[in-house]
Tab-separated table of C-alpha atoms and ligand atoms in Angstrom:
chain	number	residue	atom	x	y	z
B	8	UNK	CA	0.000	0.000	0.000
B	9	UNK	CA	1.183	3.493	-0.780
B	10	UNK	CA	1.938	6.118	1.812
B	11	UNK	CA	0.106	9.239	0.590
B	12	UNK	CA	1.604	12.599	1.616
B	13	UNK	CA	0.012	15.953	0.721
B	14	UNK	CA	2.306	18.978	0.589
B	15	UNK	CA	-0.089	21.598	1.878
B	16	UNK	CA	-0.451	24.984	3.586
B	17	UNK	CA	-2.922	27.783	2.758
B	18	UNK	CA	-0.231	30.155	1.492
B	19	UNK	CA	1.344	30.675	-1.936
B	20	UNK	CA	5.012	31.064	-2.790
B	21	UNK	CA	6.347	29.119	0.201
B	22	UNK	CA	7.907	26.179	-1.655
B	23	UNK	CA	5.013	23.688	-1.873
B	24	UNK	CA	5.572	22.783	-5.524
B	25	UNK	CA	9.370	22.855	-5.204
B	26	UNK	CA	9.111	20.536	-2.191
B	27	UNK	CA	6.582	18.171	-3.798
B	28	UNK	CA	8.638	17.833	-7.001
B	29	UNK	CA	12.072	17.546	-5.373
B	30	UNK	CA	10.920	15.272	-2.550
B	31	UNK	CA	9.167	12.952	-5.037
B	32	UNK	CA	12.312	12.924	-7.235
B	33	UNK	CA	14.540	12.238	-4.214
B	34	UNK	CA	12.355	9.316	-3.094
B	35	UNK	CA	12.674	8.000	-6.649
B	36	UNK	CA	16.479	8.381	-6.485
B	37	UNK	CA	16.289	6.251	-3.314
B	38	UNK	CA	14.550	3.646	-5.544
B	39	UNK	CA	11.157	4.047	-3.915
B	40	UNK	CA	8.468	3.753	-6.572
B	41	UNK	CA	6.807	7.186	-6.343
B	42	UNK	CA	3.839	8.931	-7.961
B	43	UNK	CA	3.585	12.728	-7.916
B	44	UNK	CA	0.035	14.044	-8.377
B	45	UNK	CA	-0.469	17.719	-9.171
B	46	UNK	CA	-3.815	18.917	-7.833
B	47	UNK	CA	-3.051	22.628	-8.224
B	48	UNK	CA	-5.015	24.093	-11.184
B	49	UNK	CA	-1.970	26.225	-12.075
B	50	UNK	CA	-0.008	23.087	-12.933
B	51	UNK	CA	3.396	24.305	-11.737
B	52	UNK	CA	4.621	20.745	-11.066
B	53	UNK	CA	4.198	19.906	-14.750
B	54	UNK	CA	6.427	22.861	-15.699
B	55	UNK	CA	9.033	21.873	-13.100
B	56	UNK	CA	9.166	18.385	-14.604
B	57	UNK	CA	9.293	19.622	-18.206
B	58	UNK	CA	5.759	18.606	-19.212
B	59	UNK	CA	4.494	21.029	-21.824
B	60	UNK	CA	0.831	20.637	-22.841
B	61	UNK	CA	1.724	18.684	-25.998
B	62	UNK	CA	3.300	16.005	-23.781
B	63	UNK	CA	0.201	15.621	-21.600
B	64	UNK	CA	-2.314	12.955	-22.589
B	65	UNK	CA	-4.928	12.541	-19.884
B	66	UNK	CA	-4.873	14.485	-16.628
B	67	UNK	CA	-6.549	14.840	-13.249
B	68	UNK	CA	-9.244	16.963	-14.881
B	69	UNK	CA	-10.551	13.889	-16.734
B	70	UNK	CA	-10.269	11.740	-13.611
B	71	UNK	CA	-12.547	14.171	-11.757
B	72	UNK	CA	-14.929	14.246	-14.727
B	73	UNK	CA	-15.063	10.417	-14.559
B	74	UNK	CA	-14.000	10.024	-18.197
B	75	UNK	CA	-10.570	8.517	-17.394
B	76	UNK	CA	-9.074	6.379	-14.670
B	77	UNK	CA	-6.138	7.697	-12.634
B	78	UNK	CA	-4.000	4.962	-14.144
B	79	UNK	CA	-4.611	6.301	-17.655
B	80	UNK	CA	-3.441	9.787	-16.553
B	81	UNK	CA	-0.043	8.523	-15.371
B	82	UNK	CA	2.994	9.841	-17.261
B	83	UNK	CA	6.536	8.513	-17.064
B	84	UNK	CA	9.319	10.945	-16.145
B	85	UNK	CA	13.092	11.023	-16.722
B	86	UNK	CA	13.501	9.124	-13.438
B	87	UNK	CA	12.809	5.400	-13.601
B	88	UNK	CA	11.092	5.305	-10.216
B	89	UNK	CA	9.026	8.500	-10.622
B	90	UNK	CA	5.665	8.812	-12.397
B	91	UNK	CA	3.482	11.890	-12.657
B	92	UNK	CA	-0.183	12.833	-12.970
B	93	UNK	CA	-0.607	16.413	-14.269
B	94	UNK	CA	-3.578	18.567	-13.261
B	95	UNK	CA	-4.346	20.298	-16.578
B	96	UNK	CA	-7.546	21.471	-14.939
B	97	UNK	CA	-7.927	24.618	-17.008
B	98	UNK	CA	-7.675	22.740	-20.267
B	99	UNK	CA	-10.919	20.797	-20.474
B	100	UNK	CA	-13.389	22.572	-18.271
B	101	UNK	CA	-14.004	25.905	-16.718
B	102	UNK	CA	-12.651	26.216	-13.229
B	103	UNK	CA	-16.189	26.547	-11.806
B	104	UNK	CA	-17.242	23.300	-13.405
B	105	UNK	CA	-14.173	21.664	-11.960
B	106	UNK	CA	-14.945	22.975	-8.478
B	107	UNK	CA	-18.379	21.353	-8.754
B	108	UNK	CA	-16.709	17.959	-9.283
B	109	UNK	CA	-14.558	18.399	-6.170
B	110	UNK	CA	-17.642	18.700	-3.945
B	111	UNK	CA	-17.487	14.912	-3.801
B	112	UNK	CA	-14.656	14.649	-1.266
B	113	UNK	CA	-13.911	11.018	-2.051
B	114	UNK	CA	-13.047	11.157	-5.763
B	115	UNK	CA	-9.263	11.265	-5.353
B	116	UNK	CA	-9.250	8.742	-2.505
B	117	UNK	CA	-11.196	6.267	-4.620
B	118	UNK	CA	-9.032	6.964	-7.684
B	119	UNK	CA	-5.822	6.296	-5.708
B	120	UNK	CA	-7.133	2.877	-4.597
B	121	UNK	CA	-6.653	1.692	-8.170
B	122	UNK	CA	-2.900	2.358	-8.094
B	123	UNK	CA	-1.948	1.951	-4.443
B	124	UNK	CA	-0.259	-1.395	-4.971
B	125	UNK	CA	2.105	0.017	-7.616
B	126	UNK	CA	3.650	2.838	-5.574
B	127	UNK	CA	5.406	3.059	-2.222
B	128	UNK	CA	4.872	6.816	-2.024
B	129	UNK	CA	2.262	9.141	-3.508
B	130	UNK	CA	3.118	12.844	-3.136
B	131	UNK	CA	0.368	15.427	-3.770
B	132	UNK	CA	1.131	19.056	-4.653
B	133	UNK	CA	-1.769	21.157	-3.272
B	134	UNK	CA	-2.938	24.673	-4.176
B	135	UNK	CA	-2.786	27.359	-1.432
B	136	UNK	CA	-6.409	26.789	-0.406
B	137	UNK	CA	-8.179	24.684	2.191
B	138	UNK	CA	-11.300	23.751	0.273
B	139	UNK	CA	-12.385	21.968	-2.898
B	140	UNK	CA	-9.550	19.998	-4.370
B	141	UNK	CA	-7.285	20.410	-1.316
B	142	UNK	CA	-9.986	18.740	0.793
B	143	UNK	CA	-10.042	15.931	-1.757
B	144	UNK	CA	-6.250	15.616	-1.423
B	145	UNK	CA	-6.307	15.603	2.386
B	146	UNK	CA	-9.125	13.058	2.537
B	147	UNK	CA	-7.013	10.810	0.289
B	148	UNK	CA	-3.835	11.318	2.366
B	149	UNK	CA	-2.136	9.555	5.246
B	150	UNK	CA	-0.226	12.671	6.249
B	151	UNK	CA	0.485	16.348	5.575
B	152	UNK	CA	3.939	17.787	4.940
B	153	UNK	CA	3.909	21.514	5.729
B	154	UNK	CA	6.473	23.727	3.979
B	155	UNK	CA	7.159	27.013	5.727
B	156	UNK	CA	9.182	29.802	4.177
B	157	UNK	CA	11.754	30.799	6.796
B	158	UNK	CA	11.804	34.403	7.817
B	159	UNK	CA	8.500	35.304	6.197
B	160	UNK	CA	6.218	32.669	7.577
B	161	UNK	CA	2.700	33.294	8.646
B	162	UNK	CA	1.775	31.735	11.963
B	163	UNK	CA	-1.825	32.458	11.010
B	164	UNK	CA	-1.612	30.133	7.965
B	165	UNK	CA	-0.060	27.364	10.099
B	166	UNK	CA	-2.794	27.771	12.751
B	167	UNK	CA	-5.459	27.662	10.031
B	168	UNK	CA	-3.998	24.446	8.611
B	169	UNK	CA	-3.906	22.795	12.040
B	170	UNK	CA	-7.545	23.809	12.711
B	171	UNK	CA	-8.525	22.371	9.346
B	172	UNK	CA	-6.538	19.210	10.129
B	173	UNK	CA	-8.487	18.750	13.404
B	174	UNK	CA	-11.797	19.288	11.604
B	175	UNK	CA	-10.944	16.861	8.782
B	176	UNK	CA	-9.858	14.206	11.257
B	177	UNK	CA	-13.202	14.517	12.965
B	178	UNK	CA	-15.460	14.488	9.932
B	179	UNK	CA	-13.687	12.692	7.099
B	180	UNK	CA	-10.234	11.202	7.707
B	181	UNK	CA	-9.587	10.056	11.309
B	182	UNK	CA	-6.205	8.526	10.392
B	183	UNK	CA	-4.700	11.704	8.937
B	184	UNK	CA	-1.409	12.696	10.603
B	185	UNK	CA	1.250	15.395	10.335
B	186	UNK	CA	4.366	14.211	8.486
B	187	UNK	CA	6.218	17.281	9.682
B	188	UNK	CA	7.058	20.928	9.115
B	189	UNK	CA	9.894	21.603	6.668
B	190	UNK	CA	11.573	24.998	6.684
B	191	UNK	CA	12.222	26.183	3.129
B	192	UNK	CA	14.314	29.034	1.701
B	193	UNK	CA	16.352	28.868	4.907
B	194	UNK	CA	19.042	31.509	5.455
B	195	UNK	CA	21.275	30.309	8.229
B	196	UNK	CA	22.704	33.560	9.485
B	197	UNK	CA	19.661	35.724	9.007
B	198	UNK	CA	18.098	37.334	12.069
B	199	UNK	CA	14.499	37.027	10.780
B	200	UNK	CA	15.043	33.308	10.177
B	201	UNK	CA	16.151	32.870	13.785
B	202	UNK	CA	13.222	34.899	15.140
B	203	UNK	CA	10.622	33.059	13.071
B	204	UNK	CA	12.141	29.671	13.900
B	205	UNK	CA	11.938	30.531	17.611
B	206	UNK	CA	8.276	31.584	17.278
B	207	UNK	CA	7.391	28.436	15.379
B	208	UNK	CA	9.080	26.250	17.979
B	209	UNK	CA	6.970	27.713	20.784
B	210	UNK	CA	3.845	26.109	19.354
B	211	UNK	CA	4.869	23.492	16.836
B	212	UNK	CA	8.280	22.259	17.955
B	213	UNK	CA	7.368	18.556	17.922
B	214	UNK	CA	6.453	18.704	14.231
B	215	UNK	CA	9.632	20.434	13.040
B	216	UNK	CA	11.779	18.144	10.881
B	217	UNK	CA	15.569	18.122	11.314
B	218	UNK	CA	16.206	18.822	7.640
B	219	UNK	CA	15.842	22.344	6.297
B	220	UNK	CA	15.928	23.507	2.688
B	221	UNK	CA	18.424	26.322	2.020
B	222	UNK	CA	17.598	29.392	0.021
B	223	UNK	CA	19.314	28.604	-3.269
B	224	UNK	CA	18.695	29.940	-6.717
B	225	UNK	CA	19.424	26.562	-8.289
B	226	UNK	CA	16.037	25.281	-7.061
B	227	UNK	CA	14.425	28.002	-9.131
B	228	UNK	CA	16.838	27.671	-12.073
B	229	UNK	CA	16.306	23.911	-12.500
B	230	UNK	CA	12.556	24.437	-13.133
B	231	UNK	CA	13.455	26.415	-16.281
B	232	UNK	CA	15.146	23.273	-17.554
B	233	UNK	CA	12.122	21.159	-16.549
B	234	UNK	CA	14.148	19.071	-14.131
B	235	UNK	CA	14.140	18.371	-10.412
B	236	UNK	CA	17.410	19.652	-8.947
B	237	UNK	CA	18.789	16.123	-8.437
B	238	UNK	CA	18.798	15.684	-12.241
B	239	UNK	CA	20.268	19.133	-12.840
B	240	UNK	CA	23.010	19.359	-10.168
B	241	UNK	CA	22.926	16.392	-7.825
B	242	UNK	CA	25.836	17.574	-5.672
B	243	UNK	CA	24.354	21.031	-5.052
B	244	UNK	CA	23.284	22.127	-1.571
B	245	UNK	CA	19.567	22.176	-2.539
B	246	UNK	CA	19.590	18.718	-4.139
B	247	UNK	CA	21.385	17.250	-1.116
B	248	UNK	CA	18.857	18.920	1.228
B	249	UNK	CA	15.906	17.294	-0.566
B	250	UNK	CA	17.705	13.910	-0.585
B	251	UNK	CA	18.148	14.364	3.186
B	252	UNK	CA	14.451	15.227	3.548
B	253	UNK	CA	13.501	12.047	1.654
B	254	UNK	CA	15.839	10.076	3.901
B	255	UNK	CA	14.407	11.616	7.088
B	256	UNK	CA	10.857	10.802	5.963
B	257	UNK	CA	11.877	7.230	5.046
B	258	UNK	CA	13.525	6.748	8.459
B	259	UNK	CA	10.512	8.205	10.323
B	260	UNK	CA	8.149	5.917	8.442
B	261	UNK	CA	10.340	2.894	9.157
B	262	UNK	CA	10.250	3.833	12.856
B	263	UNK	CA	6.459	4.249	12.839
B	264	UNK	CA	6.034	0.840	11.239
B	265	UNK	CA	8.146	-0.910	13.871
B	266	UNK	CA	6.266	0.953	16.614
B	267	UNK	CA	3.005	-0.455	15.256
B	268	UNK	CA	4.237	-4.051	15.358
X	304	ADP	P1	4.304	27.374	-3.870
X	304	ADP	O1	4.050	26.087	-4.592
X	304	ADP	O2	4.108	27.258	-2.380
X	304	ADP	O3	3.527	28.520	-4.442
X	304	ADP	P2	6.925	27.350	-5.148
X	304	ADP	O4	7.506	26.018	-4.849
X	304	ADP	O5	6.317	27.534	-6.495
X	304	ADP	O6	5.856	27.745	-4.023
X	304	ADP	O7	8.063	28.425	-4.862
X	304	ADP	C1	7.852	29.812	-5.067
X	304	ADP	C2	9.094	30.413	-5.727
X	304	ADP	O8	10.218	30.276	-4.854
X	304	ADP	C3	9.471	29.712	-7.020
X	304	ADP	O9	9.975	30.673	-7.916
X	304	ADP	C4	10.572	28.740	-6.600
X	304	ADP	O10	11.458	28.444	-7.661
X	304	ADP	C5	11.253	29.523	-5.481
X	304	ADP	N1	11.850	28.643	-4.459
X	304	ADP	C6	11.249	27.581	-3.852
X	304	ADP	N2	12.064	27.024	-2.937
X	304	ADP	C7	13.224	27.749	-2.979
X	304	ADP	C8	14.468	27.688	-2.259
X	304	ADP	N3	14.686	26.776	-1.319
X	304	ADP	N4	15.424	28.598	-2.550
X	304	ADP	C9	15.198	29.555	-3.480
X	304	ADP	N5	14.068	29.671	-4.193
X	304	ADP	C10	13.082	28.788	-3.955
X	305	MG	MG1	2.629	25.550	-6.107
């Protein structure tokens, strides 16, 4: 069975897509069969992986319209262990029509059942909203990975996500857990980074992962080449950080499994 992790927080520009793409690629480098699903209508994951519209056959839009199965929307990537489902939501229907489909909270969960024996990890890139398709993603997930932009984070967005998490656990997904908080765009010696880290620790210290993602232009640059950073410059600081994040998540999940036995 797959472990399904949504990369989610109700804030844009904090590194959700960068984390989803580079974490999924790093899990694939570790030879874990991984599926990345883009549920953000803007489709930034597709760009980061070099999928232009002519390379996209079926997408999540058709899965939600019940014309295609999730399996038929799977695309192979340059990494042997990584597959991808693009969103392409704006291409076949108006956004309003799409939102109507997402009122059924179970569509993605049911769609993932079809493929859960093929993948060890399913990573979902969410839009910066806590309704509609994000609810679908969180109902389908085992856990939430929360990226927070160091130095400019919004405690309000983190609080909102945790309130939503409590509500979802109560009404729709009792087994949902927090995978962890990952600090992105981290600047080691910056004063604002230190202040915001201290504030975050007051309330959410137990969720903070050991890995942090440095602020490095290469993570931005590699998207212009349509590659995760590990395929662009594997020995760079950013690529190593995401490999470390994948490793930390793998170790934590190994630990949780042995605790259950
Ligand atoms: P979101 O999906 O939350 O909107 P993105 O992952 O698209 O955020 O990141 C927003 C912008 O910041 C993008 O231009 C991306 O390339 C850049 N970025 C993301 N992570 C880093 C990082 N660690 N260092 C430098 N730039 C980054
Ligand atoms: Mg994004």
